[in-house]
Tab-separated table of C-alpha atoms in Angstrom:
chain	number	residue	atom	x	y	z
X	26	UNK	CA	6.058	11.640	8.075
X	27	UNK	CA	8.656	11.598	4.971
X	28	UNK	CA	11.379	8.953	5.901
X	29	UNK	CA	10.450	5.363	6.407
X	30	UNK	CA	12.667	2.464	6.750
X	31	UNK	CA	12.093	-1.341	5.945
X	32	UNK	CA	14.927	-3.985	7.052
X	33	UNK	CA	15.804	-6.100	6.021
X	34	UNK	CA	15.288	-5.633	2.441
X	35	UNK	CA	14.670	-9.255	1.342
X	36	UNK	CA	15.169	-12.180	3.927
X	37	UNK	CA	15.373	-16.268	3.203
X	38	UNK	CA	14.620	-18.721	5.829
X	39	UNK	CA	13.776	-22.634	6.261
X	40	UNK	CA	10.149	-23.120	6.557
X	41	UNK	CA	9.958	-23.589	10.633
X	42	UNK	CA	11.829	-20.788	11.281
X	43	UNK	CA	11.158	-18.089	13.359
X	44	UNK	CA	11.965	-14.227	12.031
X	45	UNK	CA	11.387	-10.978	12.340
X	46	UNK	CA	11.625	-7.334	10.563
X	47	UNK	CA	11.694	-3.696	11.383
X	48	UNK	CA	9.824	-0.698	10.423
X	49	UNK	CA	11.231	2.703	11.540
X	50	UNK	CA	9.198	6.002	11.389
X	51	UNK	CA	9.682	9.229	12.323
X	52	UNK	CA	7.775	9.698	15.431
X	53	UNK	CA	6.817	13.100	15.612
X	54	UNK	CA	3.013	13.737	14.646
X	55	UNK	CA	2.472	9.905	14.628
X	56	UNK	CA	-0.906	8.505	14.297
X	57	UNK	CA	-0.887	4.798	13.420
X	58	UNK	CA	0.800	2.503	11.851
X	59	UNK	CA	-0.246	-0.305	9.678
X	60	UNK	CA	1.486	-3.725	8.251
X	61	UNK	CA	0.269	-5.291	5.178
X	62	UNK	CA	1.632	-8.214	3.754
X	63	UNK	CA	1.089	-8.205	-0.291
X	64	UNK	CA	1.960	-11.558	-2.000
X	65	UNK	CA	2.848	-11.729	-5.317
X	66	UNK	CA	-0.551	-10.892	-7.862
X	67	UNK	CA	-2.646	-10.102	-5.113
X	68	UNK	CA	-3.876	-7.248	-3.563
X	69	UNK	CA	-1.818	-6.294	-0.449
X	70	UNK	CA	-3.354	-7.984	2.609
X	71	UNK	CA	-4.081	-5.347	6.214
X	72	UNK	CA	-2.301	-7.648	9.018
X	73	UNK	CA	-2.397	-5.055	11.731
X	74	UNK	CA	-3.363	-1.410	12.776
X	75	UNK	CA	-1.498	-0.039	15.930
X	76	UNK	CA	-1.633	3.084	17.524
X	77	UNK	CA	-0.849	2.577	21.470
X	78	UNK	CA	3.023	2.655	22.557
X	79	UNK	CA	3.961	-0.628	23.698
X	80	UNK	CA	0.749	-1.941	21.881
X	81	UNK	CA	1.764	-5.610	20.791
X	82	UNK	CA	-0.938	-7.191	18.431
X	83	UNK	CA	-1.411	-10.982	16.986
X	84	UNK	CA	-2.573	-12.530	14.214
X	85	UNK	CA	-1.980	-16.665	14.635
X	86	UNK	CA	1.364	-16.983	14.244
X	87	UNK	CA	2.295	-13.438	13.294
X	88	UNK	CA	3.063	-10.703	15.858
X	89	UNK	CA	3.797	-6.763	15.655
X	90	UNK	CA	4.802	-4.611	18.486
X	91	UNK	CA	4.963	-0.678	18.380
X	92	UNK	CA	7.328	1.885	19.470
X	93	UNK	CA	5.735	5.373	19.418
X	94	UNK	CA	8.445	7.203	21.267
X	95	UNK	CA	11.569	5.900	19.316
X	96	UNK	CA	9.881	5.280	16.112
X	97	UNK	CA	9.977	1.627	15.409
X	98	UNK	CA	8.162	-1.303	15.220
X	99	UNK	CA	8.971	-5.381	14.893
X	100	UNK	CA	6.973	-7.682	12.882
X	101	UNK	CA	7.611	-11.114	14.195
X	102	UNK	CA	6.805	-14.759	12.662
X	103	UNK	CA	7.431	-17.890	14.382
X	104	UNK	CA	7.445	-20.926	12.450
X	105	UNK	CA	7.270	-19.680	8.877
X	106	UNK	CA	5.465	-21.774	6.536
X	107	UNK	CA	6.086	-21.166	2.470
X	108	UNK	CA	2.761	-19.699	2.627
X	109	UNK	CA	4.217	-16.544	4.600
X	110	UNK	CA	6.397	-16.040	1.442
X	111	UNK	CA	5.181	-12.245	0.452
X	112	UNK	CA	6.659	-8.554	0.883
X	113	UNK	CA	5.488	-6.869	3.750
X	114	UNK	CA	4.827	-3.421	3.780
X	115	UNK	CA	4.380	-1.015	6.739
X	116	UNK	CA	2.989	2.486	7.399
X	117	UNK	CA	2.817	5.563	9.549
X	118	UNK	CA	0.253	7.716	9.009
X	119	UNK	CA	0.343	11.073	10.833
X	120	UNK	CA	-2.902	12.695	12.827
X	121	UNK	CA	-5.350	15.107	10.546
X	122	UNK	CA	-4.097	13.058	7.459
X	123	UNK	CA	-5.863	9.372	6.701
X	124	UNK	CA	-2.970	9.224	4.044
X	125	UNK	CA	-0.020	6.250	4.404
X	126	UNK	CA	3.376	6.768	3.550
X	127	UNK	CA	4.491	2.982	2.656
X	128	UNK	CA	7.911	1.889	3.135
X	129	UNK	CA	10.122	-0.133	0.769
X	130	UNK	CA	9.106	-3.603	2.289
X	131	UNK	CA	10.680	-6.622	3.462
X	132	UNK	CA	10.766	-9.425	0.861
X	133	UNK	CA	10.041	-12.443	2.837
X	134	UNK	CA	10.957	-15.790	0.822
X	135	UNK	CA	10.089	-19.454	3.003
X	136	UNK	CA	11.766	-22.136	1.448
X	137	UNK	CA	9.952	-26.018	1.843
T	13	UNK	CA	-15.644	-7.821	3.429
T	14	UNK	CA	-14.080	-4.490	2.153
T	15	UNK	CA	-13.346	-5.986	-1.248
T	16	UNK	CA	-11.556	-3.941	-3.935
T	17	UNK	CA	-11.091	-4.172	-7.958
T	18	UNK	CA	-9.157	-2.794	-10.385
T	19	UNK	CA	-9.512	-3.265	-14.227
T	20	UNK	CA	-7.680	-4.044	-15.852
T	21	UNK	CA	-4.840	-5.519	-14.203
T	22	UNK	CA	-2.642	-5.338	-17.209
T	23	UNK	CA	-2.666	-2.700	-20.422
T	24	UNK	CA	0.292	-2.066	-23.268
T	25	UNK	CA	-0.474	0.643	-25.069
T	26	UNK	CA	0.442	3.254	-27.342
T	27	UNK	CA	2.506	6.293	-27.125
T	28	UNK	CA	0.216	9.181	-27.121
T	29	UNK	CA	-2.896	7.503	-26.325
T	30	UNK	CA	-4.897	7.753	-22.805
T	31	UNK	CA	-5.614	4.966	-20.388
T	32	UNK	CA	-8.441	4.641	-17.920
T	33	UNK	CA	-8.054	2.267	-14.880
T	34	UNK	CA	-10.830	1.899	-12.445
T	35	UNK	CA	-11.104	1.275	-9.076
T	36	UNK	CA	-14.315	-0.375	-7.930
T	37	UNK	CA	-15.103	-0.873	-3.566
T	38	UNK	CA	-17.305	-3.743	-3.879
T	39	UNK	CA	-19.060	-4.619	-0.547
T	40	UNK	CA	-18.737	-1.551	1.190
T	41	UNK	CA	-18.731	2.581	0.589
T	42	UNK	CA	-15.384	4.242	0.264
T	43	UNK	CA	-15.534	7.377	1.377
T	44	UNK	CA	-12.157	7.966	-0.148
T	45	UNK	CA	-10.585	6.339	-2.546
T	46	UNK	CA	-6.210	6.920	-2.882
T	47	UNK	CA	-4.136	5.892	-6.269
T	48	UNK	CA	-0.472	5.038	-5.701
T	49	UNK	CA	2.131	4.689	-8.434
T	50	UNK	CA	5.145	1.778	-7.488
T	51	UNK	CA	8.626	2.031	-9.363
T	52	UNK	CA	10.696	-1.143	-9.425
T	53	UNK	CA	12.741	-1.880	-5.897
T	54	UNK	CA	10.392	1.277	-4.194
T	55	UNK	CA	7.613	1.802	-2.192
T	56	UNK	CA	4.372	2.613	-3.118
T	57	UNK	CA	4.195	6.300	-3.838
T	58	UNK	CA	0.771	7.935	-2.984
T	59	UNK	CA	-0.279	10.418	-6.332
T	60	UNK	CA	-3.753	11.339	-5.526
T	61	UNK	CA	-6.466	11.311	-2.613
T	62	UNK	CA	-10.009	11.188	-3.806
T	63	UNK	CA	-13.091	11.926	-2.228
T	64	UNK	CA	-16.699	11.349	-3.625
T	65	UNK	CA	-18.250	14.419	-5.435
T	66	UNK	CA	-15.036	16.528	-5.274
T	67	UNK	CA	-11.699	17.469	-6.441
T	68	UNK	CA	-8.649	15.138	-6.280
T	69	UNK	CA	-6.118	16.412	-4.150
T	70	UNK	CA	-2.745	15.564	-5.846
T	71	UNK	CA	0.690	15.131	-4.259
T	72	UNK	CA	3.246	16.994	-5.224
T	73	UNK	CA	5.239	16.416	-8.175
T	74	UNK	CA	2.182	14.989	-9.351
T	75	UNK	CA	0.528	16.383	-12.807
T	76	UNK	CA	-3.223	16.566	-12.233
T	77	UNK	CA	-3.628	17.450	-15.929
T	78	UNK	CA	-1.841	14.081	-16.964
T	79	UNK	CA	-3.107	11.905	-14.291
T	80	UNK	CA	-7.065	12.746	-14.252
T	81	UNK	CA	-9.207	11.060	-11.266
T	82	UNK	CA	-12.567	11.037	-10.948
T	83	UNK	CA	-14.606	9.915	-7.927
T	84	UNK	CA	-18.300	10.054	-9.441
T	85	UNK	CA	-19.637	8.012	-6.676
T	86	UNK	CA	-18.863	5.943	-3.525
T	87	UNK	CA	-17.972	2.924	-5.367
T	88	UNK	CA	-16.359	3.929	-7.814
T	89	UNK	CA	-12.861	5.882	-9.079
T	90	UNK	CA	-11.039	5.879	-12.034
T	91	UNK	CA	-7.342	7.348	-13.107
T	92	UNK	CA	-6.985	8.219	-16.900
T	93	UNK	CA	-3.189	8.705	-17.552
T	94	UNK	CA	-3.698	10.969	-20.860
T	95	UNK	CA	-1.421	11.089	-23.474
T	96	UNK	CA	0.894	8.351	-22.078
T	97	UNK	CA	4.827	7.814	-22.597
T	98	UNK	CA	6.641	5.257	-21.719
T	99	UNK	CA	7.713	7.282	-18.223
T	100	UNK	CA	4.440	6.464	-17.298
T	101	UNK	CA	4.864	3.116	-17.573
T	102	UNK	CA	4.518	1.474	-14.033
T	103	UNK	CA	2.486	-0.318	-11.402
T	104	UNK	CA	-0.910	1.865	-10.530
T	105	UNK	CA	-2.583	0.992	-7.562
T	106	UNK	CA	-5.915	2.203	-6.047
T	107	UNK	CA	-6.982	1.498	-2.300
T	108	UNK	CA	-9.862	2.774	-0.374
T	109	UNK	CA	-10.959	4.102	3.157
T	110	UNK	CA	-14.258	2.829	4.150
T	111	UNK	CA	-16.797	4.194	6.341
T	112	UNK	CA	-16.456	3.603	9.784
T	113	UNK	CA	-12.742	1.709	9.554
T	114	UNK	CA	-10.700	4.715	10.609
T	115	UNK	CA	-7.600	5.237	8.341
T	116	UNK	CA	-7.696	1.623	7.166
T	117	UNK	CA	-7.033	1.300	3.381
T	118	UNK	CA	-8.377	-1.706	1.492
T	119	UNK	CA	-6.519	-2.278	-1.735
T	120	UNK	CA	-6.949	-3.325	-4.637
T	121	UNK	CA	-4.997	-5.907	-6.570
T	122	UNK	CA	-2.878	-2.883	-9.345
T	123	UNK	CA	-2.521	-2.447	-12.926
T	124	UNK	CA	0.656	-2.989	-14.744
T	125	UNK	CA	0.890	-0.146	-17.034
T	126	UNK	CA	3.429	-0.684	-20.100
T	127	UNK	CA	3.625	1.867	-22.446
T	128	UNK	CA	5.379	1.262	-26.071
């Protein structure tokens, strides 16, 4: 896995608002793929590890589904709170590796 | 659980002089530890995978002679950037794989590497 894609690069929203971001992978010799959100001075947070097609997975009021066939996956969150504000990261890894190949992120700013 | 430091978190130093950072698991064994390197406005780059007892295998484009890692036990890894120049002057990152988690990596929190 060589080429992964995080869009939007940075996104701005109203705290109450509802959004959502992609991750695209190459999906040949896919394994998993894992979301971390990583706020500012922290470590980089795991939200979710996915591995079924069609797998959809929740955290309160943060979703991810996963596309293993067409190489994508959404991150949703519905009424963003300031406290979402963080980049988050995703990442395929590929079977007989346990290494991640991160994308860019999405810069995710809530504003009060 | 699956807690991980890194010390320090920030270091200026020298041109010409060598830098350890460490990367501590501290409620669980990693059975491998991974160091990442992040640019400004990229991703995080993966340099080196680590496992206990044994030889770092390095990336490539990666200079295991400037970028030394050592994995002495399950706890505990450390990168020494030797000889440093301000190219190497970045965002170092460790995580770690823990038994029994799968692929999951548990990170640490970086080092901000400046070098003068």
């Amino acid at each position: 896995i060589l080429n992964v894609e995080q869009s939007p690069q940075s996104l701005h929203v109203q705290e109450g608002d509802s959004t959502n971001f992609t991750c695209s992978f190459p999906s040949s010799n896919f394994y998993a793929l894992h979301w971390y959100r990583w706020e500012t001075a922290k470590s980089p947070e795991a939200l979710f590890v996915m591995t079924l097609n069609g797998d959809e997975k929740k955290k309160g009021r943060i979703s991810a589904t996963l596309n293993t066939k067409e190489g994508y996956s959404y991150l949703y969150i519905k009424g963003s709170q300031p406290e979402d504000s963080a980049t988050y990261l995703c990442a395929p890894s590929s079977y007989n590796t346990d290494k991640l190949i991160f994308g860019t992120g999405t810069r995710l700013q809530v504003f009060p | 659980g699956a807690v991980v430091s890194q010390h320090p978190s920030r270091v200026i130093c020298k041109s010409g002089t060598s830098v350890k950072i460490e990367c501590r698991s501290l409620d669980f064994q990693a059975t491998t530890m991974f160091w990442y390197r992040q640019f400004p406005k990229q991703s995080l780059m993966l340099m080196a995978t680590s496992n206990e007892g044994s030889k770092a295998t390095y990336e490539q484009g990666v200079e295991k002679d400037k970028f030394l890692i050592n994995h002495a036990s399950l706890t505990l890894s450390t990168l020494t950037v030797t000889s440093a120049h301000p190219e190497d002057s970045s965002f170092y990152i460790c995580s770690a794989g823990a038994v029994g988690k799968g692929n999951e990596q548990f990170f640490g929190p970086g080092t901000r590497l400046t070098v003068l």
